[in-house]
mmCIF file of C-alpha atoms and ligand atoms in Angstrom:
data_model
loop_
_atom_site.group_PDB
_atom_site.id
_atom_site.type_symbol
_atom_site.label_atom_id
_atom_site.label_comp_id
_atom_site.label_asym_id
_atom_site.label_seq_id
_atom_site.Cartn_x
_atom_site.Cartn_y
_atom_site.Cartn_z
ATOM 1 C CA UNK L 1 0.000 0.000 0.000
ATOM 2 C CA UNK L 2 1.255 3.492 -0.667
ATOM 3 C CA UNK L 3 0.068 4.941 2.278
ATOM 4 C CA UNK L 4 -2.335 6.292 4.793
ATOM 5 C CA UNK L 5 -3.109 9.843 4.099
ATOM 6 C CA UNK L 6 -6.785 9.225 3.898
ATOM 7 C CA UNK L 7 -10.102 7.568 5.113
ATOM 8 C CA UNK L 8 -10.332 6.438 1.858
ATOM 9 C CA UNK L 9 -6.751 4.419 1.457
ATOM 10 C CA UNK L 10 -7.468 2.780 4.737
ATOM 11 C CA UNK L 11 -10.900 1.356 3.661
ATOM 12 C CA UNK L 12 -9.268 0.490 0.094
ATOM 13 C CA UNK L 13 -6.551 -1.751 2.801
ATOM 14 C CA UNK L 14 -9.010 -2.891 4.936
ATOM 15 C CA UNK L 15 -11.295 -3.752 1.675
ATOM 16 C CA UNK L 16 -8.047 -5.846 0.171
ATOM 17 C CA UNK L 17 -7.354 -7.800 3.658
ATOM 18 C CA UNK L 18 -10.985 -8.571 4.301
ATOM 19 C CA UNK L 19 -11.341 -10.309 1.269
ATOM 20 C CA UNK L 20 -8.348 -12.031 0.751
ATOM 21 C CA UNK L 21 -9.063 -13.480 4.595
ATOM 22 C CA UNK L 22 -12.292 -14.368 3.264
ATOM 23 C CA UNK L 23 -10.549 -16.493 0.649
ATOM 24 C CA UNK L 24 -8.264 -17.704 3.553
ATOM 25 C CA UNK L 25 -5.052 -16.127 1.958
ATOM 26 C CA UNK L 26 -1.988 -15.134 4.122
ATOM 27 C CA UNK L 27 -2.003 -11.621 3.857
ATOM 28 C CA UNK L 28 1.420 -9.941 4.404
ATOM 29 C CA UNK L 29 1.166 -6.133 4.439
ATOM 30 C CA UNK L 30 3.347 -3.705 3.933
ATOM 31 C CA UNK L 31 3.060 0.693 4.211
ATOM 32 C CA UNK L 32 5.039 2.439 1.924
ATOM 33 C CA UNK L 33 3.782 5.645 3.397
ATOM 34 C CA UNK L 34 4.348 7.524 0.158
ATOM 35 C CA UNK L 35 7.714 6.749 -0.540
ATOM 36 C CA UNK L 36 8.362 5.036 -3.785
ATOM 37 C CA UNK L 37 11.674 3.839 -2.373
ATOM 38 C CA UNK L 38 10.164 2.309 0.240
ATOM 39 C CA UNK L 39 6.924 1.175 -1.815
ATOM 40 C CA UNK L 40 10.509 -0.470 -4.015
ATOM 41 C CA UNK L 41 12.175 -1.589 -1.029
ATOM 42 C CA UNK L 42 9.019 -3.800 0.175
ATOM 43 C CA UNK L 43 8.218 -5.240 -3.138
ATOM 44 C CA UNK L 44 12.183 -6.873 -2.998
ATOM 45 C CA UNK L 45 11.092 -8.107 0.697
ATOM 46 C CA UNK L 46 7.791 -9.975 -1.201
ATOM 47 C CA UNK L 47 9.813 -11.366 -4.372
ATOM 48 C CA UNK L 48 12.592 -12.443 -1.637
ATOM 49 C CA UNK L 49 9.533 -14.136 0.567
ATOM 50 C CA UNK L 50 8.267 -15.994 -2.703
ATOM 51 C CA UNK L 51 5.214 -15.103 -2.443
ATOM 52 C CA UNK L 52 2.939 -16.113 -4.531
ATOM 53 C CA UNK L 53 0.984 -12.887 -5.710
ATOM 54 C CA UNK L 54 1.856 -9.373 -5.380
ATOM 55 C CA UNK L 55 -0.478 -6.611 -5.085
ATOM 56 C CA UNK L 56 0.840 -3.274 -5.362
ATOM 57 C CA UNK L 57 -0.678 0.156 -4.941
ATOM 58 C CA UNK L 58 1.392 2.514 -6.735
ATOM 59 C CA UNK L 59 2.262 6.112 -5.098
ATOM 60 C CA UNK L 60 3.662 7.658 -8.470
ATOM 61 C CA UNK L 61 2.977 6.713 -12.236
ATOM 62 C CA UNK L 62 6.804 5.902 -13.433
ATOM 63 C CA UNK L 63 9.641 4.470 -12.041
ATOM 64 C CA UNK L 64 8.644 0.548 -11.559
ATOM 65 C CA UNK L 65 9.825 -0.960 -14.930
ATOM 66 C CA UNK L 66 12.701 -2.624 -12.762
ATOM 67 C CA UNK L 67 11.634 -4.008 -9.824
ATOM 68 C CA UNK L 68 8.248 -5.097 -11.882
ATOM 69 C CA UNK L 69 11.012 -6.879 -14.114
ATOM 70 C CA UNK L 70 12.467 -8.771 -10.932
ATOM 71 C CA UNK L 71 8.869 -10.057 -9.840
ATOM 72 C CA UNK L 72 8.389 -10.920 -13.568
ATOM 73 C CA UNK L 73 11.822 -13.133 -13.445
ATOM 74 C CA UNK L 74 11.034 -14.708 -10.179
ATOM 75 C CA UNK L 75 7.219 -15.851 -11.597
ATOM 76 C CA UNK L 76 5.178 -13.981 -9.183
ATOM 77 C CA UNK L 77 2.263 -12.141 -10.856
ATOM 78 C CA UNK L 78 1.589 -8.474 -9.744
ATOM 79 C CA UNK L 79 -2.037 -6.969 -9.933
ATOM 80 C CA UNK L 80 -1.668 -2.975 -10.477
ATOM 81 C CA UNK L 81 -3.940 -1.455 -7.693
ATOM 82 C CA UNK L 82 -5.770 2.162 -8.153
ATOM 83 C CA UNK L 83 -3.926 4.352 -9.416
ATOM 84 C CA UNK L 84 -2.427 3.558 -12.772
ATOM 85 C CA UNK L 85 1.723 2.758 -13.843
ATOM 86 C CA UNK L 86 2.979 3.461 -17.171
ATOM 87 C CA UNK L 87 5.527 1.001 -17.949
ATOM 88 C CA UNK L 88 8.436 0.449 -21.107
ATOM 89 C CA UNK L 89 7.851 -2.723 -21.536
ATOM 90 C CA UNK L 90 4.312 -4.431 -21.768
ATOM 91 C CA UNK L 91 2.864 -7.492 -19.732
ATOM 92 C CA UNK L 92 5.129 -6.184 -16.805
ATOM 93 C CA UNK L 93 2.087 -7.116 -14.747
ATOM 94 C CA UNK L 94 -1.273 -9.252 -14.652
ATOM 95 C CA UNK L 95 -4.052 -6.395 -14.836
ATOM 96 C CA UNK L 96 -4.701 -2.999 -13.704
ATOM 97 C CA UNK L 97 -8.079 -2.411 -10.998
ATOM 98 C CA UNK L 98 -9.351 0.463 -9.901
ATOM 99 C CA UNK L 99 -11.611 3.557 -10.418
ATOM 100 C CA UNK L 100 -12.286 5.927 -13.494
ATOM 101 C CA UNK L 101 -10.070 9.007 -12.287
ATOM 102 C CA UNK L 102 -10.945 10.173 -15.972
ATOM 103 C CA UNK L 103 -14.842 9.574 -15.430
ATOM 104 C CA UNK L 104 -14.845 11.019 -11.483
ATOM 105 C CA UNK L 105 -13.193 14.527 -13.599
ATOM 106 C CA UNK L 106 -15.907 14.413 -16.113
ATOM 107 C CA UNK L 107 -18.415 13.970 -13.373
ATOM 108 C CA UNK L 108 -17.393 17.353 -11.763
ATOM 109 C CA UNK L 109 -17.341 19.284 -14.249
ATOM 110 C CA UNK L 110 -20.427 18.351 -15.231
ATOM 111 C CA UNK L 111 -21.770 19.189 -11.767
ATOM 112 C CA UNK L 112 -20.296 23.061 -12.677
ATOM 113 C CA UNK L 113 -21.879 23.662 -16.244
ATOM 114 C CA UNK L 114 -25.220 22.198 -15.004
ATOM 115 C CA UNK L 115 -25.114 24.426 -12.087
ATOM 116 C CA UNK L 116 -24.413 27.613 -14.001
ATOM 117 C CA UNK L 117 -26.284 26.872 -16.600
ATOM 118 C CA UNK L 118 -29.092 29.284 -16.586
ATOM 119 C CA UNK L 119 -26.936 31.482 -14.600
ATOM 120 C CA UNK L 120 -26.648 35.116 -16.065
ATOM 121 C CA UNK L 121 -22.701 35.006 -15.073
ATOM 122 C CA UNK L 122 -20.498 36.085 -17.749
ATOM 123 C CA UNK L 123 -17.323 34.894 -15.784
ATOM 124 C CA UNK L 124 -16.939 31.894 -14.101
ATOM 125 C CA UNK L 125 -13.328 31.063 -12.014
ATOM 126 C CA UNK L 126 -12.657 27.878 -10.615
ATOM 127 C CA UNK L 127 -10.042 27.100 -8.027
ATOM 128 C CA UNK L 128 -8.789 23.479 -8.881
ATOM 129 C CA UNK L 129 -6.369 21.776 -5.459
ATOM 130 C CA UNK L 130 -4.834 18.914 -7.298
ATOM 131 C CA UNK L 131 -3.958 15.938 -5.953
ATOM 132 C CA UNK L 132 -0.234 14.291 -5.770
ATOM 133 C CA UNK L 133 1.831 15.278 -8.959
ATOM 134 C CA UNK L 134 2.834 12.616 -11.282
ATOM 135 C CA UNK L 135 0.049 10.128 -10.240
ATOM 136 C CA UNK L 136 -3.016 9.267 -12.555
ATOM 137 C CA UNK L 137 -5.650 10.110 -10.211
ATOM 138 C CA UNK L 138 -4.448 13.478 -9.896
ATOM 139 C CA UNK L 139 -4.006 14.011 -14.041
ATOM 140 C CA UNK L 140 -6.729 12.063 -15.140
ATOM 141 C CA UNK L 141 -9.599 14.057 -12.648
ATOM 142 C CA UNK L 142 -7.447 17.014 -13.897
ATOM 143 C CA UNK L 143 -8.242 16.207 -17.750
ATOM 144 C CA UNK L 144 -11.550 14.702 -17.173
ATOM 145 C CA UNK L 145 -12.692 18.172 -15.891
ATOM 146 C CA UNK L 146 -10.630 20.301 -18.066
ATOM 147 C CA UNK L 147 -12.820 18.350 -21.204
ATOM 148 C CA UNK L 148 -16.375 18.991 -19.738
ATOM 149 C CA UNK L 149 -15.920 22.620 -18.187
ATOM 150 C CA UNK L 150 -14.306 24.040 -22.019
ATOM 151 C CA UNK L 151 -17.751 23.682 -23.249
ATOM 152 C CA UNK L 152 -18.616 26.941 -21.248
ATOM 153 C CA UNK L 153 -16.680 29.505 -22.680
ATOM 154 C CA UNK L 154 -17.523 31.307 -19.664
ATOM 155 C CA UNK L 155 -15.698 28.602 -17.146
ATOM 156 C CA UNK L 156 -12.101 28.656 -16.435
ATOM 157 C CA UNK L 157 -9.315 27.627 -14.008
ATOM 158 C CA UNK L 158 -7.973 30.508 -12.792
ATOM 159 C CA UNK L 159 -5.015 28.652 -10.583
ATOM 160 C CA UNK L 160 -4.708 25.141 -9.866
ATOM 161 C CA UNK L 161 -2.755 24.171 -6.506
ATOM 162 C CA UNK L 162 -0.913 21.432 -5.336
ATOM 163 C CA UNK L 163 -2.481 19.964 -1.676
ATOM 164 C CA UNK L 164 -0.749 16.190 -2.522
ATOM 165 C CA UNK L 165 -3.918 14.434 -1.467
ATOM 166 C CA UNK L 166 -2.975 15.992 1.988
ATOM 167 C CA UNK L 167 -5.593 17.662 4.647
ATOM 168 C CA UNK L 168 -3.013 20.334 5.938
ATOM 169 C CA UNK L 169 -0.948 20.519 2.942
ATOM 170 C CA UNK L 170 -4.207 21.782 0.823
ATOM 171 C CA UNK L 171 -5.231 23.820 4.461
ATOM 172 C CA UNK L 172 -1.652 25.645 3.886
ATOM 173 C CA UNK L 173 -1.769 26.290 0.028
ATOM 174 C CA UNK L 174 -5.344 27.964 0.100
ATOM 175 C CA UNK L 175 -4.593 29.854 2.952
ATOM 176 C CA UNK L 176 -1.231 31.251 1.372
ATOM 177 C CA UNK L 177 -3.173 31.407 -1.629
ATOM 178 C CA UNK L 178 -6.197 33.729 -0.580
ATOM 179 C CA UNK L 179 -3.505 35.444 1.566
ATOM 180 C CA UNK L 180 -2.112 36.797 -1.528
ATOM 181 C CA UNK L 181 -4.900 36.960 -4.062
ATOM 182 C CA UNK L 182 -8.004 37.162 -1.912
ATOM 183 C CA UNK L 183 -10.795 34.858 -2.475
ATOM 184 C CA UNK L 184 -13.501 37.216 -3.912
ATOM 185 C CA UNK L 185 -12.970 35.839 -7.312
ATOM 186 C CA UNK L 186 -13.256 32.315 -7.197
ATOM 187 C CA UNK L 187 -16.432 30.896 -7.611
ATOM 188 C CA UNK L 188 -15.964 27.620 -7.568
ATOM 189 C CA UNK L 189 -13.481 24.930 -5.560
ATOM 190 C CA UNK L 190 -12.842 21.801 -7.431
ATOM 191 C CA UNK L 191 -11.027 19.695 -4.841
ATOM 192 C CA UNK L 192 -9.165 16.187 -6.143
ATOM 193 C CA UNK L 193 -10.259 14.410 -2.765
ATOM 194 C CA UNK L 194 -11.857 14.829 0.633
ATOM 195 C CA UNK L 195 -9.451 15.270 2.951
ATOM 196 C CA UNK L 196 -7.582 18.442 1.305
ATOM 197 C CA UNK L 197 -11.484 19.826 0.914
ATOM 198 C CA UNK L 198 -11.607 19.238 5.225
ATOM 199 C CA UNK L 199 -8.376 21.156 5.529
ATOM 200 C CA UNK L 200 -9.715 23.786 3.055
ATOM 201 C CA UNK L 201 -13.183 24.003 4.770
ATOM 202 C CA UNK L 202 -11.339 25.048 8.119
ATOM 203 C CA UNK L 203 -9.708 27.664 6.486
ATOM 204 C CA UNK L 204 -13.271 29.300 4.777
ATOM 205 C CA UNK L 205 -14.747 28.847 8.486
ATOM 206 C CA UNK L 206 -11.633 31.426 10.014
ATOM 207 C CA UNK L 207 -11.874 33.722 7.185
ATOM 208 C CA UNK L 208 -15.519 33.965 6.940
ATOM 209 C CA UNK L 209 -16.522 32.392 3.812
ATOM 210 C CA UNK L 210 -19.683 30.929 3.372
ATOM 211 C CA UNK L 211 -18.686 27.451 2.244
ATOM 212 C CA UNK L 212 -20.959 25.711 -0.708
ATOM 213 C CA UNK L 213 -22.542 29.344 -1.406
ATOM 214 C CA UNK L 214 -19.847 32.044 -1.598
ATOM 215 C CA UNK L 215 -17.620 29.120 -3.187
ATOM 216 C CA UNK L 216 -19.439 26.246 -4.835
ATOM 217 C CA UNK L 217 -17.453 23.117 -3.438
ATOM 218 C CA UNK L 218 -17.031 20.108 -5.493
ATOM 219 C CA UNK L 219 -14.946 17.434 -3.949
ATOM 220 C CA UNK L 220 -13.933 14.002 -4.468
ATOM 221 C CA UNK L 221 -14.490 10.660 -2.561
ATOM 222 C CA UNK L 222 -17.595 10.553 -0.570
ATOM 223 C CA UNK L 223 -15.834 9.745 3.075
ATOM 224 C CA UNK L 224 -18.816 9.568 5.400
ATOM 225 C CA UNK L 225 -17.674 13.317 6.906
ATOM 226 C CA UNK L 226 -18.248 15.248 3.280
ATOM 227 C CA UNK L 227 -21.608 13.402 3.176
ATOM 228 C CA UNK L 228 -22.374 15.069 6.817
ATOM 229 C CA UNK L 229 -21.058 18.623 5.130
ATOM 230 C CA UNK L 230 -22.764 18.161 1.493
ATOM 231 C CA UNK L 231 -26.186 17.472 3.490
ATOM 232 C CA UNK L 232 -25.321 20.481 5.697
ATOM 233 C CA UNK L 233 -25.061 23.047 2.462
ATOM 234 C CA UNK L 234 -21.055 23.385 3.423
ATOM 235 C CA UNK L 235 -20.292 21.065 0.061
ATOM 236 C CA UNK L 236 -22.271 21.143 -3.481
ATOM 237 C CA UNK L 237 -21.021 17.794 -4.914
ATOM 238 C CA UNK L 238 -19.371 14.809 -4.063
ATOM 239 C CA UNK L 239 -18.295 12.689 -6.792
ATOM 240 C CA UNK L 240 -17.336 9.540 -5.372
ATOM 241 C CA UNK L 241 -14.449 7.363 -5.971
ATOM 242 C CA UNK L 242 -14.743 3.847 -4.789
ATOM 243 C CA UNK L 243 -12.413 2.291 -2.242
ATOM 244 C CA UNK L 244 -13.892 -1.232 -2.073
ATOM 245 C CA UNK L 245 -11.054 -2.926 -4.525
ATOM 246 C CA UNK L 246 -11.004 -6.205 -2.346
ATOM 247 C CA UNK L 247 -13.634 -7.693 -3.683
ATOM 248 C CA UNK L 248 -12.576 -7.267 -7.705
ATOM 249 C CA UNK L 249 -9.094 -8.380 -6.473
ATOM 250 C CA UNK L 250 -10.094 -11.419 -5.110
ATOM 251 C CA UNK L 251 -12.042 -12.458 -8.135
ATOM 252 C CA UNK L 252 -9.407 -11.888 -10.240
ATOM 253 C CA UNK L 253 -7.059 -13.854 -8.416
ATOM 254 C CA UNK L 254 -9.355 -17.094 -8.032
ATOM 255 C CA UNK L 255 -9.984 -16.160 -12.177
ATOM 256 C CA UNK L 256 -6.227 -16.252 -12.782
ATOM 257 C CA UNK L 257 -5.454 -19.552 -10.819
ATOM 258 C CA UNK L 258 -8.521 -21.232 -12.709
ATOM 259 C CA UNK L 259 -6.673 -20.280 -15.763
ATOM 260 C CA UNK L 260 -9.372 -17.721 -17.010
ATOM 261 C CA UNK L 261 -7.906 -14.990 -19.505
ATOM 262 C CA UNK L 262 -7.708 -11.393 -17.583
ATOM 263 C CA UNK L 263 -8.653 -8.549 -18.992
ATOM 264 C CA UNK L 264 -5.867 -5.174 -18.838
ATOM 265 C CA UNK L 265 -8.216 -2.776 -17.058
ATOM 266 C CA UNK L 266 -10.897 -3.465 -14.750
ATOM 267 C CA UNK L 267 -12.725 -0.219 -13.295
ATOM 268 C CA UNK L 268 -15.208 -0.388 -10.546
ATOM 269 C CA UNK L 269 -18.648 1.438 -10.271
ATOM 270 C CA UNK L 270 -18.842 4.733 -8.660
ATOM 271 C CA UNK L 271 -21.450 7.656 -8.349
ATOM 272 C CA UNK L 272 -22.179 10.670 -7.807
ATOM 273 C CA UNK L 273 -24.102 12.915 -4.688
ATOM 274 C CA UNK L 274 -24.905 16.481 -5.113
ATOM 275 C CA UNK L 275 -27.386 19.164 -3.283
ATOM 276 C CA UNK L 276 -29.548 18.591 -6.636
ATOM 277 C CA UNK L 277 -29.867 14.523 -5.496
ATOM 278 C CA UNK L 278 -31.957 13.060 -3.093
ATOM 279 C CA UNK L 279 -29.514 13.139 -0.186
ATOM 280 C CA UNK L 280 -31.724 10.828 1.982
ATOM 281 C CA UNK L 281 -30.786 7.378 -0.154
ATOM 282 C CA UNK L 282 -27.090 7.622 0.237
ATOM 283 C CA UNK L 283 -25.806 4.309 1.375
ATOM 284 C CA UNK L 284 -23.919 4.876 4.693
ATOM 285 C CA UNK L 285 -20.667 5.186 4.244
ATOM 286 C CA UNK L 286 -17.790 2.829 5.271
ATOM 287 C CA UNK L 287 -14.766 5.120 5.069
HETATM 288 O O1 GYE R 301 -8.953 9.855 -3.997
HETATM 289 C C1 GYE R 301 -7.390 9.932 -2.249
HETATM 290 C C2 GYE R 301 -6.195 9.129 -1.965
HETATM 291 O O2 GYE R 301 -5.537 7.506 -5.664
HETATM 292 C C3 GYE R 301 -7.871 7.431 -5.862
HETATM 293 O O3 GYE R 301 -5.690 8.826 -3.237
HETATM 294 C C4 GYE R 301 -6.728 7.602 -4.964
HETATM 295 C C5 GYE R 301 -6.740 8.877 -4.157
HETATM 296 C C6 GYE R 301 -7.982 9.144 -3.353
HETATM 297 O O4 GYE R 301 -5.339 9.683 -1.104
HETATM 298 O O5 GYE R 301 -8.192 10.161 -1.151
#
């Protein structure tokens, strides 16, 4: 695992382990805690345990060509987890699982031209905190977004900040950020996940902003706190990305040791909850 910045990695762990124990696997875990060295270092410490299967949550996009190699020449097969890897060489590894970063982008920006729609605005500025550089979450929901919200000629991202995926990272950057631009123009935060939207919300509540009306809030996730704030006005829209990996994992794993062919990609179902839903019928949340 790459780490535990969030509510939502440690349900996408817990998720993995649960079902695996269902299947009565020996599950040996380790926390890279979002170092790829590390995330390296413990992927040597599988291959040298001959294990049988390696599943691997990658931090970053690049950088895993050789070690994926290694586990390649010592016959263990290695399911891609989440985010996605971009590798040389193909068939480095057995399949990729995880969500639609891509989709989850297109989802909130569609959220943003459907709210303004009928709006008389001529000018529309959107504050975009981005999660970790170089990983596919961050660039996908980044391009997803970008493609819905250039319909509106009227919609634009006036600055786009880094927060890493990280509650006081994000809480720093905005608050440097309005700090030195004040926050009168933006209409609109489009947050890459939950927890950097928490540490942003604290800094709205100390500098008087109205959150989810003087700044539309989209965020992305759906922990079972931003549910609390989108049904208390303080967020618009939650898109939600889906943590529950375990139980696609473990079916591909009893597939592969049947024998059945694997697909490359395998994404898993997610929604959407916004203050134009019915905010009664959300599922409880687990994360
Ligand atoms: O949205 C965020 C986590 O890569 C999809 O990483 C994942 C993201 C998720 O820290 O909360």
């Amino acid at each position: 695992q790459s780490g535990t910045e969030s509510n939502w990695r440690k349900r996408h762990t817990e998720s993995i382990i649960e079902e695996m124990n269902k299947e009565g696997y020996e599950v040996l875990y380790r926390n890279g805690f979002m170092n790829q060295d590390r995330q390296i270092q413990d992927m040597r410490t599988f291959i040298a345990y001959k294990v049988d299967m390696i599943v691997f949550t990658p931090i970053v996009e690049d950088g895993w060509d050789a070690v994926l190699l290694e586990a390649k020449d010592a016959g263990i097969p290695v399911i891609v987890v989440d985010r996605h890897i971009r590798t040389a060489e193909e068939n480095l590894y057995l399949t990729h699982i995880g969500p639609s970063f891509k989709a989850e982008g297109n989802r909130a920006g569609l959220y943003i031209t459907n709210h303004f729609q009928n709006s008389s605005q001529t000018s529309i500025k959107i504050l975009e905190m981005r999660g970790l550089a170089k990983t596919s979450s961050a660039n996908f929901r980044s391009e997803g977004f970008t493609e819905v919200i250039s319909r509106d000629s009227r919609i634009a991202i006036v600055a786009s900040l880094e927060g890493d995926y990280i509650r006081s990272k994000a809480k720093d950057v905005f608050r440097n950020y309005i700090e030195e631009n004040g926050w009168i123009d933006i209409d609109v935060l489009y947050s890459h996940n939950d927890e950097m939207t928490l540490g942003i919300l604290e800094v709205m509540k100390e500098s008087g902003i109205v959150a989810g009306q003087d700044i539309i809030i989209v965020t992305i996730d759906g922990q079972a706190e931003m549910i609390e704030n989108l049904r208390a006005g303080k967020v618009n829209c939650v898109v939600e990305c889906n943590p529950n990996a375990g139980w696609y994992v473990r079916n591909t794993i009893k597939r592969y040791l049947k024998g059945n062919p694997i697909p490359n990609e395998i994404y898993m179902p997610e929604t959407v909850f916004s203050d134009k839903g019915n905010l009664e019928s959300i599922p409880p949340r687990e994360y």
